[in-house]
Amino acid sequence: MLNYSIRCVFPAQTPQFFILTVQSNYFLADLEEAIRNKLKSLCNANISEISLLKVNFQEHIGETDEALLHRVRDYLQQHSSDARHAPLPRGTSIDCIFPPEDMRENVINLLIFNAEVLELTESLATLRWAYRKGIRDNLTQTILNMSPSLEAPSNAIKDAKNVKQLITGGPVYINRVPVALFNSALAKLQQNIDNPNFPVSPIDVKKASEYIARATQFYASEDERERGIKSAVDSALRSKGTWGQTLDWADNIRPDGLWKSKSGNFFVDFLELKNVPGLQGDPKLQCAGDLLKVVRSDKYKDIRGICNFPAVFIGIAGSRLQVSIAVYIGAVLVSDLVEIDLSCLGFHASDVIIRVARIFTALSLCHEDLKAYYASIERQHTTPLDISFLFPQPISATKAQLPNIIYDRPLDPEGRPTEEVPDFERRSTALYLGTFVGKQVLIKFTRRYNETAHRALEVDGLAPKLYFCGDIVGNLCMVVMEYIPQAKCLADHVVGAELLDVLPLVIEKAERAIDLLHQRNIVFGHLGYRNIMVYGEHDTKSVMLVDFDWAGTPGVDHYSAAPESSTDRYDGVLPYSTLEKGHDLGQIEQLKTTLADLEKSLQMQGVQMTTQPATL
């Protein structure tokens, strides 16, 4: 007689994952009794009425229990009725209900639920539904708001007014957001192109030489140039492109070159060429217009929620070669990777040829990665409420392994949840809520971050718990920290009496935090109201500092040069000034002055005040 090991999940408020070992000659009643006993031993609860749903639910490699639980609850919410319409047969033994071929490693065999679990899944589903519907509605509205009068990309880029419409507060953002953040295939391409030791073969170099020889010739027209170089481009990319195809379903655009996914339903590369640089517009911008037209098409309306349409732009203008990467997240985000003029090889001819060989070889590898990405998109079961298009797919710039994050929603620049597709036009960071090792976390992507400063304050409870800080491709830093939903920044304490209530504790904790940093020769640099968080009630209030982006060594490191970053700096400190300890101390004095002014103002109004001394 064989023993069966059945992998079970009970997705209650306190979920239970367990393996139940039963004999193969058990019947359903025996199995149900064994499950009740197991649940009683695990959560000390008498659960009389249970329903069983047989599944073959594959666990993903590296997936956390929290992420698996989300998927299980979503599945149960959609399929719980199957347990009623197709119940497990009561007169059949376990080995017939669960044949051996179903009992695979890392596969859940049985979902266990009752009325309480169903109520929980419905409640969670309702909240998620409302939020996700808001995001998808906003995405749809963003698409609809694109000007229908936008000309064909080939014409639009010739007119300054149309170009302005595209890139000034419009649907195309060039070099504002590192695109590598949002697609791992594009991040890998950037990493390979930036790698001076990226390997190429003599054959790759030969193909690059052939392309350069053809690209540096003079042609009478764009058509002649296309005929002259396209076979060399196909050869260097190791893939034959589709040249001059009109896309009647995308406002009849006609890109010079297209490279498609395996199914032919998506595009991995857009190529536009100009005979001479500067004439007839910018080929890169024309590629952006092409992608914009494609995304707007009704052909893709059902998958916009799971796909951000990653693509490579290849711009050729005479002997000039441009490579950019792009995604669509409410706007076409473009990052330039390389621009190289091949007209004069000169002393560095060998280096230039090898450089071009590396570019084309990296592009050919990216082709395969993007084809795999789009194949996975087509295999996915999408729903009208999927919003995974929003979320990052970073890759590490070092040997450090990135944390396995399950993203939940984006945040606005102030760290508040938003029900709109993020507008990256004037942002210098990207913020998200997610789950890591079963805990709700805030994920931040920023240009730089002082991990040492954060950890110095974390030890004393003066900064959120820091789970991870590391570099990612795109010249960014990924930061994962504790999320405290009830925390409010000091700027949100706008009422005089309310601000007066928290300022004494804020000043005390800020002085303690700054002293700890200064002992380590670190300047915080941005002790403004937005970077001081207050949470808790009454006598249990606590204070933390956040945003260690520009903390650094006094007299050595600098403030950001960006003018919009001046909001939280000490008065009179100019962009790119060196950090000084006096700036932190000056901001504490400003807090004390604010407190004194508030006390004086409220006293003049006859308000009775009782200020309790704060304790560390």
CSV table of N, CA and C in Angstrom, one decimal, residues 195-279:
chain,number,residue,atom,x,y,z
A,195,ASN,N,29.4,47.3,-22.4
A,195,ASN,CA,30.5,46.4,-21.9
A,195,ASN,C,31.6,46.5,-22.9
A,196,PRO,N,32.8,47.1,-22.6
A,196,PRO,CA,33.9,47.1,-23.5
A,196,PRO,C,34.5,45.8,-23.8
A,197,ASN,N,34.2,44.8,-23.1
A,197,ASN,CA,34.7,43.4,-23.3
A,197,ASN,C,33.7,42.5,-23.8
A,198,PHE,N,32.6,43.0,-24.3
A,198,PHE,CA,31.5,42.1,-24.9
A,198,PHE,C,32.1,41.4,-26.1
A,199,PRO,N,32.0,40.0,-26.0
A,199,PRO,CA,32.8,39.2,-27.0
A,199,PRO,C,32.1,39.3,-28.4
A,200,VAL,N,32.9,39.4,-29.5
A,200,VAL,CA,32.5,39.2,-30.8
A,200,VAL,C,33.4,38.3,-31.6
A,201,SER,N,33.0,37.7,-32.7
A,201,SER,CA,33.8,36.8,-33.4
A,201,SER,C,34.3,37.5,-34.7
A,202,PRO,N,35.3,37.0,-35.3
A,202,PRO,CA,35.8,37.5,-36.6
A,202,PRO,C,34.7,37.7,-37.7
A,203,ILE,N,33.7,36.7,-37.6
A,203,ILE,CA,32.6,36.8,-38.6
A,203,ILE,C,31.8,38.1,-38.3
A,204,ASP,N,31.5,38.3,-37.0
A,204,ASP,CA,30.8,39.5,-36.6
A,204,ASP,C,31.5,40.8,-37.0
A,205,VAL,N,32.8,40.8,-36.9
A,205,VAL,CA,33.6,42.0,-37.3
A,205,VAL,C,33.5,42.1,-38.8
A,206,LYS,N,33.6,41.0,-39.6
A,206,LYS,CA,33.5,41.1,-41.0
A,206,LYS,C,32.1,41.7,-41.4
A,207,LYS,N,31.0,41.3,-40.8
A,207,LYS,CA,29.7,41.8,-41.1
A,207,LYS,C,29.6,43.3,-40.8
A,208,ALA,N,30.2,43.7,-39.6
A,208,ALA,CA,30.3,45.1,-39.3
A,208,ALA,C,31.0,45.9,-40.3
A,209,SER,N,32.1,45.4,-40.8
A,209,SER,CA,32.9,46.1,-41.8
A,209,SER,C,32.1,46.3,-43.1
A,210,GLU,N,31.4,45.3,-43.5
A,210,GLU,CA,30.5,45.4,-44.7
A,210,GLU,C,29.5,46.4,-44.5
A,211,TYR,N,28.9,46.5,-43.3
A,211,TYR,CA,27.9,47.5,-43.1
A,211,TYR,C,28.5,48.9,-43.2
A,212,ILE,N,29.6,49.1,-42.5
A,212,ILE,CA,30.3,50.4,-42.5
A,212,ILE,C,30.6,50.8,-44.0
A,213,ALA,N,31.1,49.9,-44.7
A,213,ALA,CA,31.5,50.2,-46.1
A,213,ALA,C,30.3,50.7,-46.9
A,214,ARG,N,29.1,50.1,-46.7
A,214,ARG,CA,27.9,50.5,-47.4
A,214,ARG,C,27.3,51.8,-46.9
A,215,ALA,N,27.4,51.9,-45.5
A,215,ALA,CA,26.7,53.0,-44.9
A,215,ALA,C,27.5,54.3,-45.2
A,216,THR,N,28.8,54.2,-45.5
A,216,THR,CA,29.6,55.5,-45.7
A,216,THR,C,29.6,55.9,-47.2
A,217,GLN,N,28.9,55.1,-48.0
A,217,GLN,CA,28.8,55.6,-49.4
A,217,GLN,C,27.8,56.7,-49.5
A,218,PHE,N,27.9,57.4,-50.6
A,218,PHE,CA,26.9,58.5,-50.9
A,218,PHE,C,25.8,57.9,-51.8
A,219,TYR,N,24.6,58.3,-51.5
A,219,TYR,CA,23.4,57.8,-52.3
A,219,TYR,C,22.6,59.0,-52.7
A,220,ALA,N,22.0,58.8,-53.9
A,220,ALA,CA,21.2,60.0,-54.4
A,220,ALA,C,19.9,60.2,-53.7
A,221,SER,N,19.3,59.1,-53.0
A,221,SER,CA,18.0,59.2,-52.3
A,221,SER,C,18.0,58.2,-51.2
A,222,GLU,N,16.9,58.4,-50.4
A,222,GLU,CA,16.7,57.4,-49.3
A,222,GLU,C,16.5,56.0,-49.8
A,223,ASP,N,15.7,55.9,-50.9
A,223,ASP,CA,15.4,54.6,-51.5
A,223,ASP,C,16.7,53.9,-51.9
A,224,GLU,N,17.6,54.7,-52.5
A,224,GLU,CA,18.9,54.1,-52.9
A,224,GLU,C,19.7,53.6,-51.7
A,225,ARG,N,19.7,54.5,-50.6
A,225,ARG,CA,20.4,54.1,-49.4
A,225,ARG,C,19.8,52.8,-48.8
A,226,GLU,N,18.5,52.7,-48.8
A,226,GLU,CA,17.9,51.5,-48.2
A,226,GLU,C,18.3,50.3,-49.0
A,227,ARG,N,18.2,50.4,-50.4
A,227,ARG,CA,18.6,49.2,-51.2
A,227,ARG,C,20.1,48.9,-51.0
A,228,GLY,N,20.9,49.9,-50.7
A,228,GLY,CA,22.3,49.7,-50.6
A,228,GLY,C,22.7,49.1,-49.3
A,229,ILE,N,22.0,49.3,-48.2
A,229,ILE,CA,22.4,48.8,-46.9
A,229,ILE,C,21.6,47.7,-46.3
A,230,LYS,N,20.4,47.4,-46.8
A,230,LYS,CA,19.5,46.5,-46.1
A,230,LYS,C,20.1,45.1,-46.0
A,231,SER,N,20.7,44.6,-47.0
A,231,SER,CA,21.3,43.3,-46.9
A,231,SER,C,22.4,43.2,-45.8
A,232,ALA,N,23.2,44.3,-45.7
A,232,ALA,CA,24.2,44.4,-44.7
A,232,ALA,C,23.6,44.5,-43.3
A,233,VAL,N,22.5,45.2,-43.2
A,233,VAL,CA,21.9,45.3,-41.9
A,233,VAL,C,21.3,43.9,-41.5
A,234,ASP,N,20.6,43.3,-42.4
A,234,ASP,CA,20.0,41.9,-42.1
A,234,ASP,C,21.1,41.0,-41.7
A,235,SER,N,22.3,41.0,-42.4
A,235,SER,CA,23.4,40.1,-42.1
A,235,SER,C,24.0,40.4,-40.7
A,236,ALA,N,24.2,41.7,-40.4
A,236,ALA,CA,24.8,42.0,-39.1
A,236,ALA,C,23.9,41.7,-37.9
A,237,LEU,N,22.5,41.8,-38.2
A,237,LEU,CA,21.6,41.5,-37.1
A,237,LEU,C,21.2,40.0,-37.0
A,238,ARG,N,21.8,39.2,-38.0
A,238,ARG,CA,21.5,37.8,-38.0
A,238,ARG,C,20.0,37.5,-38.2
A,239,SER,N,19.3,38.4,-38.8
A,239,SER,CA,17.9,38.2,-39.0
A,239,SER,C,17.4,39.1,-40.1
A,240,LYS,N,16.6,38.5,-41.0
A,240,LYS,CA,16.1,39.3,-42.1
A,240,LYS,C,14.9,40.1,-41.7
A,241,GLY,N,14.9,41.4,-41.9
A,241,GLY,CA,13.8,42.3,-41.5
A,241,GLY,C,12.8,42.4,-42.6
A,242,THR,N,11.7,43.0,-42.2
A,242,THR,CA,10.6,43.3,-43.2
A,242,THR,C,10.8,44.8,-43.6
A,243,TRP,N,11.1,45.0,-44.8
A,243,TRP,CA,11.4,46.4,-45.3
A,243,TRP,C,10.2,47.0,-46.1
A,244,GLY,N,9.8,48.2,-45.6
A,244,GLY,CA,8.9,49.0,-46.4
A,244,GLY,C,7.4,48.4,-46.3
A,245,GLN,N,7.1,47.7,-45.2
A,245,GLN,CA,5.7,47.2,-45.1
A,245,GLN,C,4.8,48.3,-44.6
A,246,THR,N,3.6,48.5,-45.2
A,246,THR,CA,2.6,49.4,-44.7
A,246,THR,C,1.7,48.7,-43.7
A,247,LEU,N,1.5,49.3,-42.6
A,247,LEU,CA,0.7,48.8,-41.5
A,247,LEU,C,-0.7,49.5,-41.6
A,248,ASP,N,-1.6,48.9,-42.4
A,248,ASP,CA,-2.9,49.5,-42.6
A,248,ASP,C,-3.7,49.6,-41.3
A,249,TRP,N,-3.4,48.8,-40.3
A,249,TRP,CA,-4.2,48.8,-39.1
A,249,TRP,C,-3.6,49.8,-38.1
A,250,ALA,N,-2.5,50.5,-38.4
A,250,ALA,CA,-1.8,51.5,-37.6
A,250,ALA,C,-1.7,52.8,-38.4
A,251,ASP,N,-2.8,53.3,-38.8
A,251,ASP,CA,-2.9,54.5,-39.6
A,251,ASP,C,-1.9,54.5,-40.8
A,252,ASN,N,-1.7,53.3,-41.4
A,252,ASN,CA,-1.0,53.2,-42.6
A,252,ASN,C,0.5,53.7,-42.5
A,253,ILE,N,1.1,53.6,-41.3
A,253,ILE,CA,2.5,53.9,-41.2
A,253,ILE,C,3.3,52.9,-42.1
A,254,ARG,N,4.5,53.4,-42.5
A,254,ARG,CA,5.3,52.5,-43.3
A,254,ARG,C,6.8,52.7,-42.8
A,255,PRO,N,7.1,52.0,-41.7
A,255,PRO,CA,8.5,52.0,-41.2
A,255,PRO,C,9.5,51.5,-42.3
A,256,ASP,N,10.6,52.0,-42.3
A,256,ASP,CA,11.6,51.5,-43.3
A,256,ASP,C,12.0,50.1,-43.0
A,257,GLY,N,12.1,49.7,-41.8
A,257,GLY,CA,12.4,48.3,-41.4
A,257,GLY,C,11.7,47.9,-40.2
A,258,LEU,N,11.3,46.6,-40.1
A,258,LEU,CA,10.7,46.0,-39.0
A,258,LEU,C,11.2,44.6,-38.7
A,259,TRP,N,11.5,44.3,-37.5
A,259,TRP,CA,11.8,42.9,-37.1
A,259,TRP,C,10.7,42.5,-36.1
A,260,LYS,N,10.2,41.3,-36.3
A,260,LYS,CA,8.9,40.9,-35.7
A,260,LYS,C,9.2,39.8,-34.7
A,261,SER,N,8.2,39.6,-33.8
A,261,SER,CA,8.2,38.5,-32.8
A,261,SER,C,8.0,37.2,-33.6
A,262,LYS,N,8.1,36.0,-32.9
A,262,LYS,CA,8.0,34.7,-33.6
A,262,LYS,C,6.6,34.6,-34.2
A,263,SER,N,5.6,35.1,-33.6
A,263,SER,CA,4.3,35.0,-34.2
A,263,SER,C,4.0,36.0,-35.2
A,264,GLY,N,4.8,37.0,-35.3
A,264,GLY,CA,4.6,38.1,-36.2
A,264,GLY,C,3.6,39.2,-35.7
A,265,ASN,N,3.1,39.0,-34.5
A,265,ASN,CA,2.1,39.9,-34.0
A,265,ASN,C,2.7,41.1,-33.3
A,266,PHE,N,4.0,41.1,-33.0
A,266,PHE,CA,4.6,42.2,-32.3
A,266,PHE,C,5.9,42.6,-33.0
A,267,PHE,N,6.4,43.8,-32.6
A,267,PHE,CA,7.6,44.3,-33.3
A,267,PHE,C,8.7,44.4,-32.2
A,268,VAL,N,9.9,43.9,-32.5
A,268,VAL,CA,11.0,44.0,-31.6
A,268,VAL,C,12.0,45.1,-32.0
A,269,ASP,N,12.0,45.4,-33.3
A,269,ASP,CA,12.8,46.5,-33.8
A,269,ASP,C,12.1,47.4,-34.8
A,270,PHE,N,12.3,48.7,-34.7
A,270,PHE,CA,11.8,49.6,-35.7
A,270,PHE,C,13.1,50.3,-36.3
A,271,LEU,N,13.2,50.4,-37.6
A,271,LEU,CA,14.3,51.0,-38.2
A,271,LEU,C,13.8,52.1,-39.1
A,272,GLU,N,14.3,53.3,-39.0
A,272,GLU,CA,14.0,54.4,-39.9
A,272,GLU,C,15.4,55.0,-40.4
A,273,LEU,N,15.4,55.4,-41.7
A,273,LEU,CA,16.7,55.9,-42.2
A,273,LEU,C,16.4,57.2,-42.9
A,274,LYS,N,17.4,58.0,-42.9
A,274,LYS,CA,17.5,59.3,-43.7
A,274,LYS,C,18.8,59.3,-44.5
A,275,ASN,N,18.7,59.9,-45.6
A,275,ASN,CA,19.9,59.8,-46.5
A,275,ASN,C,21.0,60.7,-46.0
A,276,VAL,N,20.7,61.8,-45.3
A,276,VAL,CA,21.7,62.7,-44.8
A,276,VAL,C,21.2,63.2,-43.4
A,277,PRO,N,22.1,63.2,-42.4
A,277,PRO,CA,21.7,63.7,-41.1
A,277,PRO,C,21.2,65.1,-41.2
A,278,GLY,N,20.1,65.3,-40.4
A,278,GLY,CA,19.5,66.7,-40.4
A,278,GLY,C,18.4,66.9,-41.3
A,279,LEU,N,18.4,66.3,-42.5
A,279,LEU,CA,17.4,66.4,-43.5
A,279,LEU,C,16.2,65.5,-43.2
